[in-house]
GROMACS .gro file of C-alpha atoms in nm:
model
  356
    1MET     CA    1  -1.720  -1.758   0.250
    2ASN     CA    2  -1.996  -1.780  -0.010
    3LYS     CA    3  -2.054  -1.555  -0.309
    4THR     CA    4  -2.350  -1.360  -0.168
    5VAL     CA    5  -2.312  -0.982  -0.166
    6LYS     CA    6  -2.065  -0.868   0.099
    7LYS     CA    7  -2.041  -0.518   0.240
    8ILE     CA    8  -1.683  -0.401   0.288
    9ILE     CA    9  -1.547  -0.093   0.462
   10VAL     CA   10  -1.209   0.002   0.313
   11THR     CA   11  -1.023   0.253   0.530
   12GLY     CA   12  -0.767   0.452   0.335
   13GLY     CA   13  -0.956   0.366   0.017
   14ALA     CA   14  -0.862   0.691  -0.158
   15GLY     CA   15  -0.488   0.623  -0.126
   16PHE     CA   16  -0.263   0.442  -0.370
   17ILE     CA   17  -0.312   0.076  -0.275
   18GLY     CA   18  -0.656   0.141  -0.127
   19SER     CA   19  -0.798   0.295  -0.445
   20CYS     CA   20  -0.662   0.010  -0.654
   21LEU     CA   21  -0.827  -0.238  -0.417
   22VAL     CA   22  -1.156  -0.048  -0.437
   23ARG     CA   23  -1.148  -0.048  -0.817
   24GLN     CA   24  -1.084  -0.424  -0.805
   25LEU     CA   25  -1.374  -0.484  -0.564
   26ILE     CA   26  -1.617  -0.277  -0.768
   27ARG     CA   27  -1.526  -0.477  -1.078
   28GLU     CA   28  -1.650  -0.787  -0.895
   29SER     CA   29  -2.029  -0.775  -0.860
   30GLN     CA   30  -2.052  -0.949  -0.520
   31TYR     CA   31  -1.917  -0.651  -0.323
   32GLU     CA   32  -2.057  -0.326  -0.193
   33VAL     CA   33  -1.785  -0.090  -0.071
   34LEU     CA   34  -1.775   0.201   0.171
   35VAL     CA   35  -1.453   0.401   0.145
   36TYR     CA   36  -1.355   0.576   0.468
   37ASP     CA   37  -1.065   0.815   0.417
   38ALA     CA   38  -0.932   1.133   0.578
   39LEU     CA   39  -0.815   1.266   0.238
   40THR     CA   40  -0.473   1.367   0.365
   41TYR     CA   41  -0.206   1.482   0.120
   42ALA     CA   42  -0.172   1.131  -0.032
   43GLY     CA   43  -0.543   1.049  -0.052
   44THR     CA   44  -0.755   1.200  -0.327
   45LEU     CA   45  -1.095   1.120  -0.474
   46THR     CA   46  -0.947   1.162  -0.821
   47SER     CA   47  -0.791   0.819  -0.770
   48LEU     CA   48  -1.145   0.677  -0.757
   49LYS     CA   49  -1.290   0.866  -1.052
   50ASP     CA   50  -1.350   0.546  -1.252
   51VAL     CA   51  -1.579   0.400  -0.984
   52LEU     CA   52  -1.723   0.697  -0.791
   53SER     CA   53  -2.048   0.681  -0.986
   54SER     CA   54  -2.104   0.313  -0.902
   55PRO     CA   55  -2.420   0.252  -0.696
   56ARG     CA   56  -2.216  -0.005  -0.501
   57LEU     CA   57  -1.968   0.258  -0.377
   58THR     CA   58  -2.016   0.497  -0.085
   59PHE     CA   59  -1.761   0.753   0.034
   60VAL     CA   60  -1.733   0.896   0.385
   61GLN     CA   61  -1.457   1.135   0.488
   62GLY     CA   62  -1.317   1.093   0.836
   63GLU     CA   63  -1.019   1.016   1.057
   64ILE     CA   64  -0.948   0.659   1.159
   65GLN     CA   65  -0.910   0.777   1.521
   66ASP     CA   66  -1.269   0.914   1.527
   67THR     CA   67  -1.421   0.633   1.732
   68ALA     CA   68  -1.771   0.778   1.747
   69LYS     CA   69  -1.792   0.825   1.370
   70ILE     CA   70  -1.659   0.476   1.301
   71ALA     CA   71  -1.905   0.322   1.549
   72ASP     CA   72  -2.191   0.504   1.375
   73LEU     CA   73  -2.068   0.377   1.037
   74PHE     CA   74  -2.061   0.020   1.160
   75ALA     CA   75  -2.412   0.050   1.303
   76SER     CA   76  -2.561   0.202   0.986
   77TYR     CA   77  -2.362   0.018   0.716
   78GLN     CA   78  -2.346  -0.324   0.885
   79PRO     CA   79  -2.020  -0.439   0.718
   80ASP     CA   80  -1.920  -0.800   0.668
   81ILE     CA   81  -1.552  -0.715   0.617
   82ILE     CA   82  -1.313  -0.441   0.730
   83MET     CA   83  -1.001  -0.387   0.518
   84ASN     CA   84  -0.767  -0.146   0.693
   85LEU     CA   85  -0.534   0.045   0.460
   86ALA     CA   86  -0.548   0.376   0.647
   87ALA     CA   87  -0.184   0.455   0.720
   88GLU     CA   88   0.095   0.704   0.697
   89SER     CA   89   0.337   0.517   0.475
   90HIS     CA   90   0.643   0.718   0.369
   91VAL     CA   91   0.966   0.642   0.554
   92ASP     CA   92   1.120   0.981   0.481
   93ARG     CA   93   0.818   1.164   0.622
   94SER     CA   94   0.830   0.944   0.933
   95ILE     CA   95   1.185   1.063   0.996
   96GLU     CA   96   1.074   1.426   0.980
   97GLY     CA   97   0.750   1.385   1.176
   98PRO     CA   98   0.702   1.055   1.360
   99ALA     CA   99   0.408   1.174   1.573
  100ARG     CA  100   0.159   1.149   1.287
  101PHE     CA  101   0.270   0.789   1.222
  102VAL     CA  102   0.210   0.693   1.584
  103GLU     CA  103  -0.132   0.863   1.582
  104THR     CA  104  -0.258   0.707   1.259
  105ASN     CA  105  -0.083   0.372   1.241
  106ILE     CA  106  -0.093   0.273   1.607
  107LEU     CA  107  -0.373   0.467   1.777
  108GLY     CA  108  -0.586   0.460   1.463
  109THR     CA  109  -0.554   0.084   1.429
  110PHE     CA  110  -0.644   0.047   1.798
  111ALA     CA  111  -0.955   0.263   1.749
  112LEU     CA  112  -1.063   0.056   1.449
  113LEU     CA  113  -1.003  -0.272   1.631
  114ASP     CA  114  -1.197  -0.150   1.934
  115ALA     CA  115  -1.495  -0.046   1.721
  116SER     CA  116  -1.478  -0.369   1.520
  117LEU     CA  117  -1.483  -0.588   1.829
  118LYS     CA  118  -1.779  -0.404   1.979
  119TYR     CA  119  -1.965  -0.440   1.649
  120PHE     CA  120  -1.859  -0.804   1.609
  121ARG     CA  121  -2.009  -0.892   1.948
  122THR     CA  122  -2.352  -0.768   1.832
  123LEU     CA  123  -2.363  -1.005   1.533
  124THR     CA  124  -2.548  -1.333   1.503
  125GLU     CA  125  -2.338  -1.648   1.504
  126ALA     CA  126  -2.387  -1.685   1.129
  127LYS     CA  127  -2.263  -1.332   1.062
  128LYS     CA  128  -1.974  -1.374   1.305
  129SER     CA  129  -1.855  -1.677   1.108
  130ASN     CA  130  -1.828  -1.464   0.792
  131PHE     CA  131  -1.689  -1.145   0.947
  132ARG     CA  132  -1.325  -1.055   0.877
  133PHE     CA  133  -1.090  -0.777   0.987
  134HIS     CA  134  -0.809  -0.759   0.732
  135HIS     CA  135  -0.510  -0.545   0.824
  136ILE     CA  136  -0.277  -0.454   0.537
  137SER     CA  137   0.085  -0.402   0.642
  138THR     CA  138   0.439  -0.394   0.505
  139ASP     CA  139   0.746  -0.616   0.485
  140GLU     CA  140   0.945  -0.333   0.643
  141VAL     CA  141   0.837  -0.460   0.987
  142PHE     CA  142   1.086  -0.746   0.943
  143GLY     CA  143   1.389  -0.517   0.927
  144SER     CA  144   1.681  -0.572   0.693
  145LEU     CA  145   1.809  -0.883   0.517
  146GLY     CA  146   2.163  -0.964   0.418
  147ALA     CA  147   2.261  -1.088   0.075
  148GLU     CA  148   2.072  -1.416   0.124
  149GLY     CA  149   1.738  -1.524   0.261
  150PHE     CA  150   1.375  -1.415   0.245
  151PHE     CA  151   1.104  -1.277   0.469
  152ARG     CA  152   0.841  -1.537   0.554
  153GLU     CA  153   0.531  -1.536   0.772
  154GLU     CA  154   0.733  -1.661   1.071
  155THR     CA  155   1.015  -1.405   1.035
  156ALA     CA  156   1.076  -1.216   1.360
  157TYR     CA  157   0.993  -0.845   1.361
  158ASP     CA  158   1.288  -0.604   1.363
  159PRO     CA  159   1.168  -0.260   1.245
  160ARG     CA  160   1.427   0.015   1.193
  161SER     CA  161   1.235   0.336   1.106
  162PRO     CA  162   0.954   0.528   1.278
  163TYR     CA  163   0.728   0.416   0.992
  164SER     CA  164   0.807   0.044   1.015
  165SER     CA  165   0.796   0.056   1.396
  166SER     CA  166   0.448   0.206   1.388
  167LYS     CA  167   0.331  -0.062   1.144
  168ALA     CA  168   0.488  -0.336   1.355
  169ALA     CA  169   0.301  -0.209   1.659
  170SER     CA  170  -0.026  -0.208   1.465
  171ASP     CA  171   0.036  -0.565   1.347
  172HIS     CA  172   0.088  -0.681   1.704
  173LEU     CA  173  -0.235  -0.512   1.813
  174VAL     CA  174  -0.426  -0.689   1.536
  175MET     CA  175  -0.294  -1.031   1.636
  176ALA     CA  176  -0.363  -0.956   2.003
  177TRP     CA  177  -0.727  -0.888   1.921
  178PHE     CA  178  -0.743  -1.232   1.759
  179HIS     CA  179  -0.573  -1.423   2.040
  180THR     CA  180  -0.728  -1.231   2.330
  181TYR     CA  181  -1.076  -1.143   2.205
  182GLY     CA  182  -1.139  -1.386   1.921
  183LEU     CA  183  -1.181  -1.119   1.652
  184PRO     CA  184  -1.137  -1.301   1.317
  185VAL     CA  185  -0.843  -1.111   1.174
  186LEU     CA  186  -0.623  -1.148   0.868
  187LEU     CA  187  -0.281  -0.989   0.832
  188THR     CA  188  -0.081  -0.931   0.514
  189ASN     CA  189   0.268  -0.788   0.473
  190CYS     CA  190   0.358  -0.676   0.122
  191SER     CA  191   0.674  -0.573  -0.058
  192ASN     CA  192   0.723  -0.238  -0.238
  193ASN     CA  193   0.420  -0.153  -0.449
  194TYR     CA  194   0.425   0.052  -0.768
  195GLY     CA  195   0.179   0.139  -1.041
  196PRO     CA  196  -0.078   0.404  -1.145
  197TYR     CA  197  -0.202   0.665  -0.896
  198GLN     CA  198   0.102   0.638  -0.666
  199PHE     CA  199   0.174   0.968  -0.492
  200PRO     CA  200   0.486   1.126  -0.649
  201GLU     CA  201   0.698   1.117  -0.333
  202LYS     CA  202   0.768   0.744  -0.390
  203LEU     CA  203   1.072   0.628  -0.590
  204ILE     CA  204   0.924   0.525  -0.926
  205PRO     CA  205   0.685   0.818  -0.984
  206LEU     CA  206   0.937   1.062  -0.834
  207VAL     CA  207   1.216   0.954  -1.068
  208THR     CA  208   0.980   0.938  -1.368
  209LEU     CA  209   0.841   1.289  -1.318
  210ASN     CA  210   1.174   1.444  -1.221
  211ALA     CA  211   1.327   1.296  -1.535
  212LEU     CA  212   1.054   1.444  -1.755
  213ASP     CA  213   1.100   1.782  -1.582
  214GLY     CA  214   1.474   1.777  -1.649
  215LYS     CA  215   1.553   1.762  -1.277
  216GLU     CA  216   1.821   1.562  -1.100
  217LEU     CA  217   1.742   1.198  -1.021
  218PRO     CA  218   1.867   1.151  -0.663
  219ILE     CA  219   1.987   0.807  -0.554
  220TYR     CA  220   2.048   0.749  -0.184
  221GLY     CA  221   2.400   0.634  -0.095
  222ASP     CA  222   2.546   0.414  -0.368
  223GLY     CA  223   2.207   0.281  -0.480
  224SER     CA  224   2.281  -0.075  -0.366
  225ASN     CA  225   1.976  -0.110  -0.138
  226ILE     CA  226   1.751  -0.388  -0.268
  227ARG     CA  227   1.372  -0.405  -0.273
  228ASP     CA  228   1.124  -0.660  -0.405
  229TRP     CA  229   0.874  -0.489  -0.636
  230LEU     CA  230   0.504  -0.577  -0.657
  231TYR     CA  231   0.268  -0.430  -0.916
  232VAL     CA  232  -0.025  -0.277  -0.731
  233GLU     CA  233  -0.296  -0.457  -0.931
  234ASP     CA  234  -0.134  -0.791  -0.848
  235HIS     CA  235  -0.138  -0.686  -0.482
  236ALA     CA  236  -0.507  -0.591  -0.493
  237LYS     CA  237  -0.595  -0.935  -0.631
  238ALA     CA  238  -0.392  -1.095  -0.352
  239LEU     CA  239  -0.581  -0.896  -0.090
  240VAL     CA  240  -0.914  -1.015  -0.229
  241ALA     CA  241  -0.790  -1.375  -0.226
  242VAL     CA  242  -0.684  -1.342   0.139
  243VAL     CA  243  -1.007  -1.183   0.258
  244GLU     CA  244  -1.212  -1.445   0.074
  245ARG     CA  245  -1.017  -1.760   0.151
  246GLY     CA  246  -0.757  -1.683   0.416
  247THR     CA  247  -0.760  -1.854   0.754
  248PRO     CA  248  -0.864  -1.628   1.045
  249GLY     CA  249  -0.563  -1.548   1.258
  250GLY     CA  250  -0.340  -1.612   0.959
  251THR     CA  251  -0.058  -1.401   0.820
  252TYR     CA  252   0.035  -1.391   0.450
  253VAL     CA  253   0.341  -1.223   0.301
  254ILE     CA  254   0.290  -1.091  -0.053
  255GLY     CA  255   0.577  -1.020  -0.291
  256GLY     CA  256   0.641  -0.979  -0.661
  257ASN     CA  257   0.960  -1.188  -0.670
  258GLN     CA  258   1.124  -0.899  -0.856
  259GLU     CA  259   1.433  -0.789  -0.663
  260ARG     CA  260   1.619  -0.482  -0.786
  261THR     CA  261   1.873  -0.244  -0.638
  262ASN     CA  262   1.755   0.115  -0.628
  263LEU     CA  263   2.018   0.198  -0.889
  264GLN     CA  264   1.884  -0.075  -1.117
  265VAL     CA  265   1.531   0.063  -1.076
  266VAL     CA  266   1.639   0.411  -1.177
  267HIS     CA  267   1.836   0.273  -1.473
  268GLU     CA  268   1.529   0.078  -1.590
  269ILE     CA  269   1.307   0.385  -1.559
  270CYS     CA  270   1.554   0.584  -1.769
  271ALA     CA  271   1.571   0.306  -2.029
  272VAL     CA  272   1.191   0.299  -2.063
  273LEU     CA  273   1.172   0.678  -2.090
  274ASP     CA  274   1.454   0.683  -2.345
  275GLU     CA  275   1.246   0.440  -2.550
  276ILE     CA  276   0.895   0.583  -2.526
  277SER     CA  277   0.951   0.952  -2.444
  278PRO     CA  278   1.303   1.050  -2.558
  279ASN     CA  279   1.467   1.358  -2.414
  280SER     CA  280   1.437   1.651  -2.659
  281SER     CA  281   1.808   1.723  -2.608
  282GLY     CA  282   1.897   1.381  -2.745
  283SER     CA  283   2.075   1.281  -2.425
  284SER     CA  284   1.980   0.985  -2.206
  285TYR     CA  285   1.787   1.043  -1.886
  286LEU     CA  286   2.070   0.854  -1.719
  287ASP     CA  287   2.270   1.178  -1.737
  288GLN     CA  288   2.040   1.329  -1.473
  289ILE     CA  289   2.135   1.074  -1.202
  290VAL     CA  290   2.307   1.212  -0.891
  291PHE     CA  291   2.411   1.033  -0.573
  292VAL     CA  292   2.306   1.194  -0.245
  293THR     CA  293   2.360   1.129   0.126
  294ASP     CA  294   2.188   0.808   0.230
  295ARG     CA  295   1.867   0.793   0.432
  296PRO     CA  296   1.925   0.739   0.806
  297GLY     CA  297   1.875   0.374   0.902
  298HIS     CA  298   1.829   0.268   0.538
  299ASP     CA  299   1.756  -0.108   0.531
  300ALA     CA  300   1.989  -0.299   0.299
  301ARG     CA  301   1.756  -0.556   0.144
  302TYR     CA  302   1.396  -0.677   0.145
  303ALA     CA  303   1.286  -0.999  -0.025
  304ILE     CA  304   0.976  -1.213   0.020
  305ASP     CA  305   0.904  -1.584  -0.008
  306ALA     CA  306   0.534  -1.580  -0.109
  307GLY     CA  307   0.506  -1.959  -0.112
  308LYS     CA  308   0.227  -1.974   0.146
  309ILE     CA  309  -0.020  -1.753  -0.039
  310LYS     CA  310   0.061  -1.935  -0.362
  311SER     CA  311   0.010  -2.283  -0.220
  312GLU     CA  312  -0.287  -2.208   0.007
  313LEU     CA  313  -0.479  -1.950  -0.196
  314GLY     CA  314  -0.351  -1.999  -0.551
  315TRP     CA  315  -0.228  -1.641  -0.594
  316GLN     CA  316   0.085  -1.536  -0.777
  317PRO     CA  317   0.184  -1.210  -0.948
  318VAL     CA  318   0.118  -1.163  -1.318
  319GLU     CA  319   0.342  -0.867  -1.396
  320THR     CA  320   0.719  -0.880  -1.426
  321PHE     CA  321   0.900  -0.568  -1.315
  322ARG     CA  322   0.963  -0.467  -1.675
  323SER     CA  323   0.602  -0.514  -1.788
  324GLY     CA  324   0.465  -0.341  -1.479
  325LEU     CA  325   0.712  -0.056  -1.515
  326MET     CA  326   0.614  -0.002  -1.880
  327ARG     CA  327   0.247   0.013  -1.779
  328THR     CA  328   0.324   0.249  -1.492
  329ILE     CA  329   0.538   0.496  -1.684
  330GLN     CA  330   0.294   0.502  -1.975
  331TRP     CA  331   0.016   0.582  -1.728
  332TYR     CA  332   0.208   0.878  -1.588
  333LEU     CA  333   0.279   1.003  -1.938
  334ASN     CA  334  -0.093   0.987  -2.020
  335ASN     CA  335  -0.237   1.122  -1.695
  336GLU     CA  336  -0.087   1.459  -1.606
  337TRP     CA  337  -0.440   1.565  -1.508
  338TRP     CA  338  -0.395   1.349  -1.197
  339TRP     CA  339  -0.036   1.413  -1.090
  340GLY     CA  340   0.006   1.769  -1.224
  341PRO     CA  341  -0.194   1.940  -0.949
  342LEU     CA  342  -0.023   1.728  -0.685
  343ARG     CA  343   0.324   1.825  -0.813
  344LYS     CA  344   0.220   2.190  -0.827
  345ASP     CA  345   0.028   2.231  -0.504
  346VAL     CA  346   0.119   1.944  -0.266
  347TYR     CA  347   0.465   1.802  -0.333
  348GLY     CA  348   0.709   1.928  -0.595
  349GLY     CA  349   0.973   1.655  -0.581
  350GLU     CA  350   1.201   1.796  -0.311
  351ARG     CA  351   1.392   1.561  -0.085
  352LEU     CA  352   1.226   1.454   0.239
  353GLY     CA  353   1.358   1.281   0.549
  354ILE     CA  354   1.668   1.483   0.619
  355LYS     CA  355   1.541   1.679   0.921
  356PRO     CA  356   1.586   1.505   1.259
   0.00000   0.00000   0.00000
């Protein structure tokens, strides 16, 4: 794909990963971006404040399942690329209310694919050759690893939660639209993201803000569950690399190569806070750790072999977990204007995922 200006629709572009991607795209002059987002609890325009004034950014509020609105957007905006990040993404919330995950992640992806294919069929052959539908997914679709091994592009799907099952279903729909209808799709599955603007229900911002508030720091089970951590800005750069140079019909797994147990993550957060924002009582934030009943169906370990995206597209992460964590925690310390209203009015740090 050449370097002429490309018009991109980013669904879910006001969410955590989506807003980071949008900021990355706007920094690169060859893109115009339309953000399409429902602005649910985890999506907020404040995450886009640095780029909202850009003449290359347009925002439209709407649901991914609204087929008529999406069709109108395609007709008027004439996108070259669709990047689908619209999703319900929190495992604990999927345990409490799976219906919303089915509606957004499965039916919403179907609606977007259906509209994309209809639009794709109206394009000239030249425009068809440059069109891409990029679906952004998760490594959780692969299930749980033992002590050894890695997820790779060919790993069989084995989802365990309502969230990962809904994402697995959406992945299969995307690949079906490639094999059956010839829609030029790209699929990426990433490991756990972290960084600025992450909604405070997720582990790193939750522990950071609970620690600063003097609250307990809950660790599920014995804290031995392992995740691979990927700094969100590294992920955004990977997504751009895939949409620019990836092979249609191809899948790319994206990881940070930074495995940690959940207990190690919490210990590292406490160590950073002890260093840069010491507790006024003089005690370590480690004293606030408590162990709680484990999450139902909690996968033991995720780990990614990102060799394909490195060898084919030349991408690899820049941040180590320690450097990314320092940047993340410092951002939360400096930006209460963003998370303060969310903690007060939307989600106060209580445990989720314990109701059947």
